[in-house]
mmCIF file of C-alpha atoms in Angstrom:
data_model
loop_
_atom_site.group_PDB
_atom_site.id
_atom_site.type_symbol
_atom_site.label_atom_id
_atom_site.label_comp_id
_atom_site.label_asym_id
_atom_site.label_seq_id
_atom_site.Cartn_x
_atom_site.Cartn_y
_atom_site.Cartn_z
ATOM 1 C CA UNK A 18 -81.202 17.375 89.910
ATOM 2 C CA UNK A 19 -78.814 15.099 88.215
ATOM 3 C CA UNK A 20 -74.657 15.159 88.762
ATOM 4 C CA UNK A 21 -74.260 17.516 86.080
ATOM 5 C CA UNK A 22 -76.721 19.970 87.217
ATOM 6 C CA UNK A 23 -75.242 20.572 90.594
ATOM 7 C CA UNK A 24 -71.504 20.747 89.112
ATOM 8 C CA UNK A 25 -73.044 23.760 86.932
ATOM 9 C CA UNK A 26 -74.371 24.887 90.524
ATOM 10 C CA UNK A 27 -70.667 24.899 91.921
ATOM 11 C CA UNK A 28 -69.832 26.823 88.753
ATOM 12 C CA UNK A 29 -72.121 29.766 90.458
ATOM 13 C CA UNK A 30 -71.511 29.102 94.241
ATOM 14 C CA UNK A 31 -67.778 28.319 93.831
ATOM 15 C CA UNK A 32 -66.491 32.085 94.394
ATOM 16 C CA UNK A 33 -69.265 32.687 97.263
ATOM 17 C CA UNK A 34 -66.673 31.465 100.124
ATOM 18 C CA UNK A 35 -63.810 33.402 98.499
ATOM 19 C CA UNK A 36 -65.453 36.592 98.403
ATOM 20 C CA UNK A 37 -68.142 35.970 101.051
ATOM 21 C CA UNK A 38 -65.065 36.040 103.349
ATOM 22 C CA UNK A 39 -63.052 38.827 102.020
ATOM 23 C CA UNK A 40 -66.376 41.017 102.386
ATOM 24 C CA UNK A 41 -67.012 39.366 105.805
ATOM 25 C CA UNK A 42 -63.621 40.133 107.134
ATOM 26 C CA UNK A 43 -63.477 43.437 105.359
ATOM 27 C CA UNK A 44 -66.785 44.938 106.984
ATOM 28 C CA UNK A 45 -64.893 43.832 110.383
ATOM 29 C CA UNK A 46 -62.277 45.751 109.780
ATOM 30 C CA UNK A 47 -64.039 48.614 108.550
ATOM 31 C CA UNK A 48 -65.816 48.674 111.680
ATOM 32 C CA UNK A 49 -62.685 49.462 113.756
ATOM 33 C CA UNK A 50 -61.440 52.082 111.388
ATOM 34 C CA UNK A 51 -64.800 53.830 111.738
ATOM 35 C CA UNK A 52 -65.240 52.512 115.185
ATOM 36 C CA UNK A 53 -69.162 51.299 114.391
ATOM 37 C CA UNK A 54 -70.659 48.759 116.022
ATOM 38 C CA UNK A 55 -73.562 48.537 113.202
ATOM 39 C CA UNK A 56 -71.276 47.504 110.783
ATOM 40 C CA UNK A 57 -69.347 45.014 113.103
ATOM 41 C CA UNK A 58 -72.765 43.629 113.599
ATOM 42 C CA UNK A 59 -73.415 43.648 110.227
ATOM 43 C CA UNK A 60 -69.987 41.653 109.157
ATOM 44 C CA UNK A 61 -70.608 39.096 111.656
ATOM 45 C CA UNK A 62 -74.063 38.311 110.037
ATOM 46 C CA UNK A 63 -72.486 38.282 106.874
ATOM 47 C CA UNK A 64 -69.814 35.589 108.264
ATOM 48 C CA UNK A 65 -72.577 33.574 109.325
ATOM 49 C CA UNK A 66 -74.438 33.728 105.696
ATOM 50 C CA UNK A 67 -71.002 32.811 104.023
ATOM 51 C CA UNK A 68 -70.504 29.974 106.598
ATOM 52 C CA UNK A 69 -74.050 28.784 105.601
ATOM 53 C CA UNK A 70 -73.567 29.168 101.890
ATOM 54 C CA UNK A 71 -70.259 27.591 101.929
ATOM 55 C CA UNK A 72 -72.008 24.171 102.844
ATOM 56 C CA UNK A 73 -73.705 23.871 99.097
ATOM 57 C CA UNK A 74 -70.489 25.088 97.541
ATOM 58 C CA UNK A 75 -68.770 22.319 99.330
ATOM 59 C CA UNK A 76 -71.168 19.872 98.420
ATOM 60 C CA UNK A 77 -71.429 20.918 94.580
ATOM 61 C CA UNK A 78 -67.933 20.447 94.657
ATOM 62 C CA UNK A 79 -67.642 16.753 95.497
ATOM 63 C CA UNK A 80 -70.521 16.869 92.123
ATOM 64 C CA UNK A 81 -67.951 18.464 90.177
ATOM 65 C CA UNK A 82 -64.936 16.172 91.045
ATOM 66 C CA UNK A 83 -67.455 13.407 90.362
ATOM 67 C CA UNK A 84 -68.043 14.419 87.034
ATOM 68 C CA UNK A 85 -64.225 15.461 85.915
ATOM 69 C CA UNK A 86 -62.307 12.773 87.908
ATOM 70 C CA UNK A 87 -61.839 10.586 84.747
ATOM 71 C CA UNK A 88 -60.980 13.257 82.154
ATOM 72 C CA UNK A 89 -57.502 13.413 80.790
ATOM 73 C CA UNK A 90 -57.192 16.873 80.587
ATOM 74 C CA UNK A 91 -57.467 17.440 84.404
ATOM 75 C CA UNK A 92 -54.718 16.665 86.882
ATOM 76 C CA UNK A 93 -56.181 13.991 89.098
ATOM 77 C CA UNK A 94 -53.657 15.043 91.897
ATOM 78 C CA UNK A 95 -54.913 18.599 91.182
ATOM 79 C CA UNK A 96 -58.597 17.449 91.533
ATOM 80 C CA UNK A 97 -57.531 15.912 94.818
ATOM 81 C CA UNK A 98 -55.506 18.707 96.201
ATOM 82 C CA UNK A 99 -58.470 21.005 95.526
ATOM 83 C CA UNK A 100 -60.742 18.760 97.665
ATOM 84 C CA UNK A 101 -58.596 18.747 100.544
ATOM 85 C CA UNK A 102 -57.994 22.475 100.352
ATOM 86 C CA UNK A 103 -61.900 22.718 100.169
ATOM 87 C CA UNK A 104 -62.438 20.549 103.057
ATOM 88 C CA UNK A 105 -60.040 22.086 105.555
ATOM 89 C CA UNK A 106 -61.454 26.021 103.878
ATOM 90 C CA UNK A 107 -65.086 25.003 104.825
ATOM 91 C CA UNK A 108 -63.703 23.567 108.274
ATOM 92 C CA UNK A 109 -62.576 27.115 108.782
ATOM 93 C CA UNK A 110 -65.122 28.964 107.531
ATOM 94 C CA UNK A 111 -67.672 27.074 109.841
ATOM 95 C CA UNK A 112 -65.723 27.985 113.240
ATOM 96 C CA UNK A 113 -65.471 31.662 111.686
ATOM 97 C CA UNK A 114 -69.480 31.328 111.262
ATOM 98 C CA UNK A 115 -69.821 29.806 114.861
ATOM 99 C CA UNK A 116 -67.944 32.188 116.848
ATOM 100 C CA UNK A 117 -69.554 35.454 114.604
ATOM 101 C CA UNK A 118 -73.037 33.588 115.608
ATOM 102 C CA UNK A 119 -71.978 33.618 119.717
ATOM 103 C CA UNK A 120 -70.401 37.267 119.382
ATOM 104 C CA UNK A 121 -74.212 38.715 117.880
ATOM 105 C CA UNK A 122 -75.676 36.607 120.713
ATOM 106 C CA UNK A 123 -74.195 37.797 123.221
ATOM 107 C CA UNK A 124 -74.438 41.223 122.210
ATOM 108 C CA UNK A 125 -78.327 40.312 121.785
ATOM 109 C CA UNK A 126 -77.819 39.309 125.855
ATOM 110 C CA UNK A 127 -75.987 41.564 127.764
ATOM 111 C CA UNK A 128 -75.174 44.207 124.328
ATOM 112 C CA UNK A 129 -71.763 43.389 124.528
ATOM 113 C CA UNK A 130 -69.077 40.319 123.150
ATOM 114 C CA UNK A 131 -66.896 38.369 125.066
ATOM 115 C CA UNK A 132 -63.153 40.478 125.116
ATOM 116 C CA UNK A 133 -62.175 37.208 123.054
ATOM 117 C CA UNK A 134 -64.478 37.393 120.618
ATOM 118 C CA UNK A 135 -62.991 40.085 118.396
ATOM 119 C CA UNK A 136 -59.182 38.760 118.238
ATOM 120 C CA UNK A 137 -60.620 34.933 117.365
ATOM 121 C CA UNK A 138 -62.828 36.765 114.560
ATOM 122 C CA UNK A 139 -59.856 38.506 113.210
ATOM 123 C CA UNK A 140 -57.195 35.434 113.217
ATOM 124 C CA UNK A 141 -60.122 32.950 112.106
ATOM 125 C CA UNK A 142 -60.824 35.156 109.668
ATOM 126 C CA UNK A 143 -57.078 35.403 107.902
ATOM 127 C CA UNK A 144 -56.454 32.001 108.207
ATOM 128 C CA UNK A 145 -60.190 31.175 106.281
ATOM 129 C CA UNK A 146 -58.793 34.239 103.936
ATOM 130 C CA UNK A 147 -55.407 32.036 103.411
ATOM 131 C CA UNK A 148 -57.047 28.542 103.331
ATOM 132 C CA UNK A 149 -60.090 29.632 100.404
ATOM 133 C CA UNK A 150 -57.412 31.303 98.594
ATOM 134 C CA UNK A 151 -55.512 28.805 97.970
ATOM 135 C CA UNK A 152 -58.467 26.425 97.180
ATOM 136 C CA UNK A 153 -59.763 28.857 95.256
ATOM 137 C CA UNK A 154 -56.177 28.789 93.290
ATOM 138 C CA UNK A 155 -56.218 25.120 92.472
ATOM 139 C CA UNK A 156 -60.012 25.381 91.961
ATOM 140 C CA UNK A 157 -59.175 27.700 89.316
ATOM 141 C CA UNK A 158 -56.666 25.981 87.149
ATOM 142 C CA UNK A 159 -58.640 22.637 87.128
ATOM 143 C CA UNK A 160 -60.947 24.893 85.573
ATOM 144 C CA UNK A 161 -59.219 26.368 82.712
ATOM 145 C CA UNK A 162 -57.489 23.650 81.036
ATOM 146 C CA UNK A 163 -55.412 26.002 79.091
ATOM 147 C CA UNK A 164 -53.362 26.448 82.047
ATOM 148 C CA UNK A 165 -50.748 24.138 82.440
ATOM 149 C CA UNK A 166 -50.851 22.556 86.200
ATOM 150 C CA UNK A 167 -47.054 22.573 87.357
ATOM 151 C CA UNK A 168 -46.723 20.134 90.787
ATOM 152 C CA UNK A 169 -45.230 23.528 92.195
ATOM 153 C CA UNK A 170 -48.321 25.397 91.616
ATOM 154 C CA UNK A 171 -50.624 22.191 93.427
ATOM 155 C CA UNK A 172 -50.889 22.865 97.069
ATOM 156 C CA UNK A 173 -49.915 20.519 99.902
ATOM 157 C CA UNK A 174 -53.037 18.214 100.860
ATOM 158 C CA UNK A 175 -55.204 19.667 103.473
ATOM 159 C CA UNK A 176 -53.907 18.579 107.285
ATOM 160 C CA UNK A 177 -57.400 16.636 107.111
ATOM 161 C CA UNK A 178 -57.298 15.095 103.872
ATOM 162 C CA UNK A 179 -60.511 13.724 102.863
ATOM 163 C CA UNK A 180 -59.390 10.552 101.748
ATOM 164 C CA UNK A 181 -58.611 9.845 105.154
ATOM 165 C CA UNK A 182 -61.750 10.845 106.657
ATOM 166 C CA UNK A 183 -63.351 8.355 104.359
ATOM 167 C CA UNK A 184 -61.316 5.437 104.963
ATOM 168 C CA UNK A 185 -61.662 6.398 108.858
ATOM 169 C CA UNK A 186 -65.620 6.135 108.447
ATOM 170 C CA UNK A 187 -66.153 3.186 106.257
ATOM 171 C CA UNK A 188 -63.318 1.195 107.891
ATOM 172 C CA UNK A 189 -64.013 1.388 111.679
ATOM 173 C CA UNK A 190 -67.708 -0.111 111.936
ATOM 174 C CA UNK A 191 -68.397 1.923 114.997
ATOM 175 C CA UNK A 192 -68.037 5.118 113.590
ATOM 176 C CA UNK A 193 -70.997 5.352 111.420
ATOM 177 C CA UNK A 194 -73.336 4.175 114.148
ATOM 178 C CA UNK A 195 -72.360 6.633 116.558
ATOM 179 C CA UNK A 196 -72.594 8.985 114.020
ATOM 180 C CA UNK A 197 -75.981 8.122 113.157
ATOM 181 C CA UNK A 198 -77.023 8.249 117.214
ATOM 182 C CA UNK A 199 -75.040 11.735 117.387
ATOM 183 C CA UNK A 200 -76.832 12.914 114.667
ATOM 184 C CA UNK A 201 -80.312 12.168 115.615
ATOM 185 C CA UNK A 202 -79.739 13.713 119.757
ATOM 186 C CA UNK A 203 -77.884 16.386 117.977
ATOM 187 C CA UNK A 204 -81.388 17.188 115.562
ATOM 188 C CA UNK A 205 -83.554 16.509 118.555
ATOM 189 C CA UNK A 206 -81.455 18.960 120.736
ATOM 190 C CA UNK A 207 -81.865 21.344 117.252
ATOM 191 C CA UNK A 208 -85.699 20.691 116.553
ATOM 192 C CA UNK A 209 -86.289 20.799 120.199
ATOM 193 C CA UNK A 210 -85.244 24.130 120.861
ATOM 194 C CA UNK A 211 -86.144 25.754 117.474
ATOM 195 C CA UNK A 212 -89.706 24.848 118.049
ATOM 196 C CA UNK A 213 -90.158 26.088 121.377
ATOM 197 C CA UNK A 214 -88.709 29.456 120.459
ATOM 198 C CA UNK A 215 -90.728 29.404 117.420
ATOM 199 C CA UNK A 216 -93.441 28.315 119.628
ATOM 200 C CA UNK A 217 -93.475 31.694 121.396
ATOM 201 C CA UNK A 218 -93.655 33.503 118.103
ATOM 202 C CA UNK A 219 -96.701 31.593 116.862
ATOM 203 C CA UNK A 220 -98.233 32.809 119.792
ATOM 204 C CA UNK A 221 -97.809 30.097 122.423
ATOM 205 C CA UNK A 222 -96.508 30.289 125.719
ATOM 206 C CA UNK A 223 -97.816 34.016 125.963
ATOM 207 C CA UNK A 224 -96.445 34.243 129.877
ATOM 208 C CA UNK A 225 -92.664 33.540 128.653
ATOM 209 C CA UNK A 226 -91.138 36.428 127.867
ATOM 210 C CA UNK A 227 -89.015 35.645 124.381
ATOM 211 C CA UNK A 228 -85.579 37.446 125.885
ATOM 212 C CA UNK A 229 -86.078 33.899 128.586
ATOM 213 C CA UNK A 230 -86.431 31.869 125.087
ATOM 214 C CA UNK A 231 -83.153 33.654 123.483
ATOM 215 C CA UNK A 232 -81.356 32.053 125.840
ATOM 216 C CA UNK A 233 -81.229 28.924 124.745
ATOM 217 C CA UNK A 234 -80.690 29.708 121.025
ATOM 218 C CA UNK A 235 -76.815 28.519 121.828
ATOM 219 C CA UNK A 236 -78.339 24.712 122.676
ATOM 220 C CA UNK A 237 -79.673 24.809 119.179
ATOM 221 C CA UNK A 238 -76.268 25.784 117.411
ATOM 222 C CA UNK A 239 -74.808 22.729 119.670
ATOM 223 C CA UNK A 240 -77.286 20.660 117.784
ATOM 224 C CA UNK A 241 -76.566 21.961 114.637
ATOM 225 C CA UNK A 242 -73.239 21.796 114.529
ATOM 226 C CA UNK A 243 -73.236 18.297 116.002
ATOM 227 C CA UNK A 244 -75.306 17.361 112.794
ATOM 228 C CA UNK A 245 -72.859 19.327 110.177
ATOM 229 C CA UNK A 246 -70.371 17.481 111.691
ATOM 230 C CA UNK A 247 -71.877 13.738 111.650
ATOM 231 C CA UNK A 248 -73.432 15.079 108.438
ATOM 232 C CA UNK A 249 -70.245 15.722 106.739
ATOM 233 C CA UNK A 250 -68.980 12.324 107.825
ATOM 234 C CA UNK A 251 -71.530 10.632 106.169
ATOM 235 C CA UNK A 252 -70.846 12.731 103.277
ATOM 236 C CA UNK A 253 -67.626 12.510 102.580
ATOM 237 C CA UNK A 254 -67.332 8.606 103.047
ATOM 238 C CA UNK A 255 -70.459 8.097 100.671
ATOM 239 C CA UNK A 256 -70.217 11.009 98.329
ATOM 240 C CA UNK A 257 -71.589 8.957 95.469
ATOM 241 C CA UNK A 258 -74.429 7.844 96.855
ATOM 242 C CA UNK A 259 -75.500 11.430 98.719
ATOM 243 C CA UNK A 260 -74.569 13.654 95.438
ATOM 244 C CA UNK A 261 -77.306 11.649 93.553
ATOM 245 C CA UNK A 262 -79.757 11.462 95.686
ATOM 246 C CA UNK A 263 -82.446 14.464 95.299
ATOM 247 C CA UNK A 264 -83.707 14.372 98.711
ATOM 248 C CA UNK A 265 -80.389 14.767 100.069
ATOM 249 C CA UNK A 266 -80.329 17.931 98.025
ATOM 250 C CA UNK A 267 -83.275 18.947 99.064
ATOM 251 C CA UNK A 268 -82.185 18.698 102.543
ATOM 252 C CA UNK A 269 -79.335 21.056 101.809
ATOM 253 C CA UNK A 270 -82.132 23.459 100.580
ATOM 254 C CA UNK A 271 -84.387 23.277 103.711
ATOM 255 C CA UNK A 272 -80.820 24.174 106.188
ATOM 256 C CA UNK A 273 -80.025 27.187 104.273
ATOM 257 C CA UNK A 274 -83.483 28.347 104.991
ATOM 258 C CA UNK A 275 -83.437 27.197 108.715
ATOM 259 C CA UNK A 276 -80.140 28.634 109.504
ATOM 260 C CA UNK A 277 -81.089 31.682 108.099
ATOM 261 C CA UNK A 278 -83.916 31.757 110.292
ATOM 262 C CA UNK A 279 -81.681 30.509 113.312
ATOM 263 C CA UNK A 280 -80.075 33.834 112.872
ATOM 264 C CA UNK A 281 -83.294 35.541 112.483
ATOM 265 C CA UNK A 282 -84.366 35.111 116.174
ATOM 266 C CA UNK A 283 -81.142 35.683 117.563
ATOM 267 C CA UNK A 284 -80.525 39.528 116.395
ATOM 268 C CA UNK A 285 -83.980 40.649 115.298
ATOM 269 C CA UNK A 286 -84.967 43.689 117.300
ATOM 270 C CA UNK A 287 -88.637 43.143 117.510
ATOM 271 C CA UNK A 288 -88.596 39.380 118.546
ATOM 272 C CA UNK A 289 -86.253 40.706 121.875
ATOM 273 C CA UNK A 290 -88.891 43.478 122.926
ATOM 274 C CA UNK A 291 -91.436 40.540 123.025
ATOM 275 C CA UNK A 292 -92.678 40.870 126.313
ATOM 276 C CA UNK A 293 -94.907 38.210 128.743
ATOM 277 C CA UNK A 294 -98.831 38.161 127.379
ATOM 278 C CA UNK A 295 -98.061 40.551 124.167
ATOM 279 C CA UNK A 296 -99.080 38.846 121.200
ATOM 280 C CA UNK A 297 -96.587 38.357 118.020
ATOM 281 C CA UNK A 298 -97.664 40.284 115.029
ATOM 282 C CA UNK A 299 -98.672 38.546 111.811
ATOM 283 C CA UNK A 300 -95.421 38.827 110.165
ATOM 284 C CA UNK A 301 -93.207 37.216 112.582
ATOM 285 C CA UNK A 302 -96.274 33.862 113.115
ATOM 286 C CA UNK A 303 -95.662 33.428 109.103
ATOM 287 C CA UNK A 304 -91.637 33.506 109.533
ATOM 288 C CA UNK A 305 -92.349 31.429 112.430
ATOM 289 C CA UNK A 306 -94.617 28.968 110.965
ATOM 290 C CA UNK A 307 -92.620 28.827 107.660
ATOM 291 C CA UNK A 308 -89.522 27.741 109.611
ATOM 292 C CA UNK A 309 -90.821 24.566 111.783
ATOM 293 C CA UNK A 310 -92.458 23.571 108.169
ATOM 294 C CA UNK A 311 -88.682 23.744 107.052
ATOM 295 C CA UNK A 312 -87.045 22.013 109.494
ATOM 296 C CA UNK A 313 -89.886 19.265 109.191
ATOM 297 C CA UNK A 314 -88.497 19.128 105.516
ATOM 298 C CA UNK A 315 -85.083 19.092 106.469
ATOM 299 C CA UNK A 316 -86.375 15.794 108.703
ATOM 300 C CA UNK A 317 -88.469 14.276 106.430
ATOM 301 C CA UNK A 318 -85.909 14.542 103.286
ATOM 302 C CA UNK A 319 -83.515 12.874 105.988
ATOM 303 C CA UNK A 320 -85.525 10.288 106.465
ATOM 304 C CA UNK A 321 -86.801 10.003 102.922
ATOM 305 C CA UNK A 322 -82.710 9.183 101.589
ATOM 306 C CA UNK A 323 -82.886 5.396 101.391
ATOM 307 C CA UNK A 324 -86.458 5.497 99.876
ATOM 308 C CA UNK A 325 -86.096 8.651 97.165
ATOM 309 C CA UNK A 326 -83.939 8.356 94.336
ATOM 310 C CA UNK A 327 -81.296 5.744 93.347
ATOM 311 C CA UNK A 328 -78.868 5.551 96.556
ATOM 312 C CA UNK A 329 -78.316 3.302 99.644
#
C-alpha cells in the first residue's frame, strides 16, 4: 500500500472521528435522559472504538498531507493548520477513549464508575466535539479547492503543534532512545498481561478464576498507551519514512484488532462468570487464540520496519 492508497483511505476514515464522537457523546447523553445504564455502557464502548479508529485516520492523514503538500492549489498554511488541529483532536479523543475504557472496567469490578467518571466523560467529550470540528473544518476546505481559504477561516495551530514535536524528537538525541526503551517495557507490560489473560481463556491456568485475571486488564492499557504515545513520537518526527513502509501499516492493522479484543475481555459477560476449573468454550479459545497471533503480528511487523519495504 503505496502513499496514494492510504490518502484514498483517509478519504473514507476522515469523518469517522467527527461523527464517531458526536454518536459517542450523544448515546451518553441519551442515557441520562432515559436514565439507562445499557446505553451508557454502550456509548462508552463506542468512545473506545472511535478512539481506536481515530489512530488510522490520523495516520492516513500525515499520507494525505504527504501527497498534497506541493500542490498550488492548496494552502500550505491550511495543510499545516489541519495537522495541528488533527494532532491535538486525536490527543483528545484518546483520553476520551481511556477514561470510557476505566469507567466499563470498573463497572465490570464492583458494577459501578468512579463519581468522576461521568463529568470527565461529558467535558472530554465537548472539548473532542470542539477540537474535531474544527479539524474537520479546515480538513474540509483543503479538500474542495473551489472554496476559497480566507486566513480568517484557518484555525490557530494546535497548542501542540506538530512541527514542534518533531524538531523536539529529532533534535534532542536522548529522546528517541528513551522512547525506544519506553516503548519496548511499555509492549512487554502490554504482551505480558494480554497473554496471561488470554492464557486463561485458552484453557490454562484452570484454578484462576478469570474475575482475579480482569484485574489487571488496567496494567495492559498502561502499556498500551505508553506505546501510542512513544509510537506517535516516532511517527510524527519520521512521517516519511513510517507512511511508506507496509509493515508499519500492517502494524496499524494488527492494533485495531488487539484493542478491540482488549475491550473484549474487559465487558464480555461470559468471560466474568468464568469460574476456577470450568473450562472456556470453543468460541472464546478461537477469540483467544486469534488475539495473541495478533499481537505477535503487531510485534513482528515492529520489528520487521527496518527490513520490509523502502524506509530507515
Amino acid at each position: 500500500m503505496g502513499p496514494q492508497d492510504i490518502t484514498h483511505l483517509h478519504l473514507l476514515l476522515n469523518h469517522v472521528p467527527t461523527i464517531g464522537t458526536v454518536v459517542g457523546l450523544g448515546l451518553f447523553l441519551m442515557s441520562f435522559v432515559r436514565r439507562s445504564e445499557h446505553l451508557k455502557h454502550v456509548s462508552l464502548e463506542v468512545l473506545y472504538l472511535i478512539a481506536l479508529a481515530t489512530l488510522p485516520a490520523y495516520i492516513s492523514g500525515l499520507a494525505a498531507q504527504a501527497t498534497i503538500l506541493d500542490r498550488p492549489d492548496v494552502s500550505a498554511e491550511a495543510i499545516m493548520a489541519h495537522h495541528d488541529a488533527a494532532l491535538v483532536s486525536f490527543i483528545f479523543i484518546e483520553i476520551t477513549g481511556f477514561v470510557a475504557w476505566l469507567g466499563l472496567w470498573q463497572y465490570r469490578r464492583i458494577e459501578r464508575m468512579s463519581g468522576w467518571v461521568t463529568p470527565a466523560i461529558f467535558v472530554l467529550g465537548l472539548v473532542t466535539f470542539a477540537m474535531v470540528s474544527g479539524a474537520a473544518t479546515i480538513g474540509g476546505e483543503i479538500r474542495h479547492p473551489e472554496i476559497k481559504i480566507e486566513e480568517s477561516a484557518i484555525a490557530p495551530a494546535g497548542v501542540i503543534p506538530a512541527k514542534a514535536v518533531a524538531e523536539f524528537v529529532t533534535t534532542n538525541p536522548w529522546v528517541w532512545p528513551a522512547a525506544e526503551a519506553l516503548h519496548f517495557l511499555g509492549l512487554s507490560l502490554l504482551f505480558g498481561v494480554l497473554f496471561t489473560v488470554n492464557l486463561r481463556l485458552m484453557g490454562g491456568l484452570r484454578s484462576v478464576d478469570y474475575a482475579a485475571l480482569h484485574k489487571l486488564l488496567p496494567w495492559a492499557m498502561l502499556g498500551f498507551g505508553v506505546n501510542l504515545v512513544t509510537g506517535m513520537l516516532f511517527t510524527i518526527a519520521a512521517a516519511d519514512q513510517y507512511i511508506s513502509n507496509p509493515p508499519f501499516m500492517w502494524k496499524v492493522a494488527f492494533m485495531m484488532v488487539a484493542g478491540a479484543n482488549l475491550l473484549y475481555l474487559t465487558v464480555y459477560d461470559r468471560l466474568w462468570e468464568l469460574k476456577a476449573g470450568q473450562e472456556p468454550v470453543f468460541i472464546d479459545r478461537a477469540v483467544a487464540m486469534s488475539a495473541v497471533a495478533v499481537w505477535i503480528g503487531v510485534i513482528y511487523a515492529g520489528r520487521m520496519l527496518p527490513f520490509l519495504g523502502n524506509a530507515f
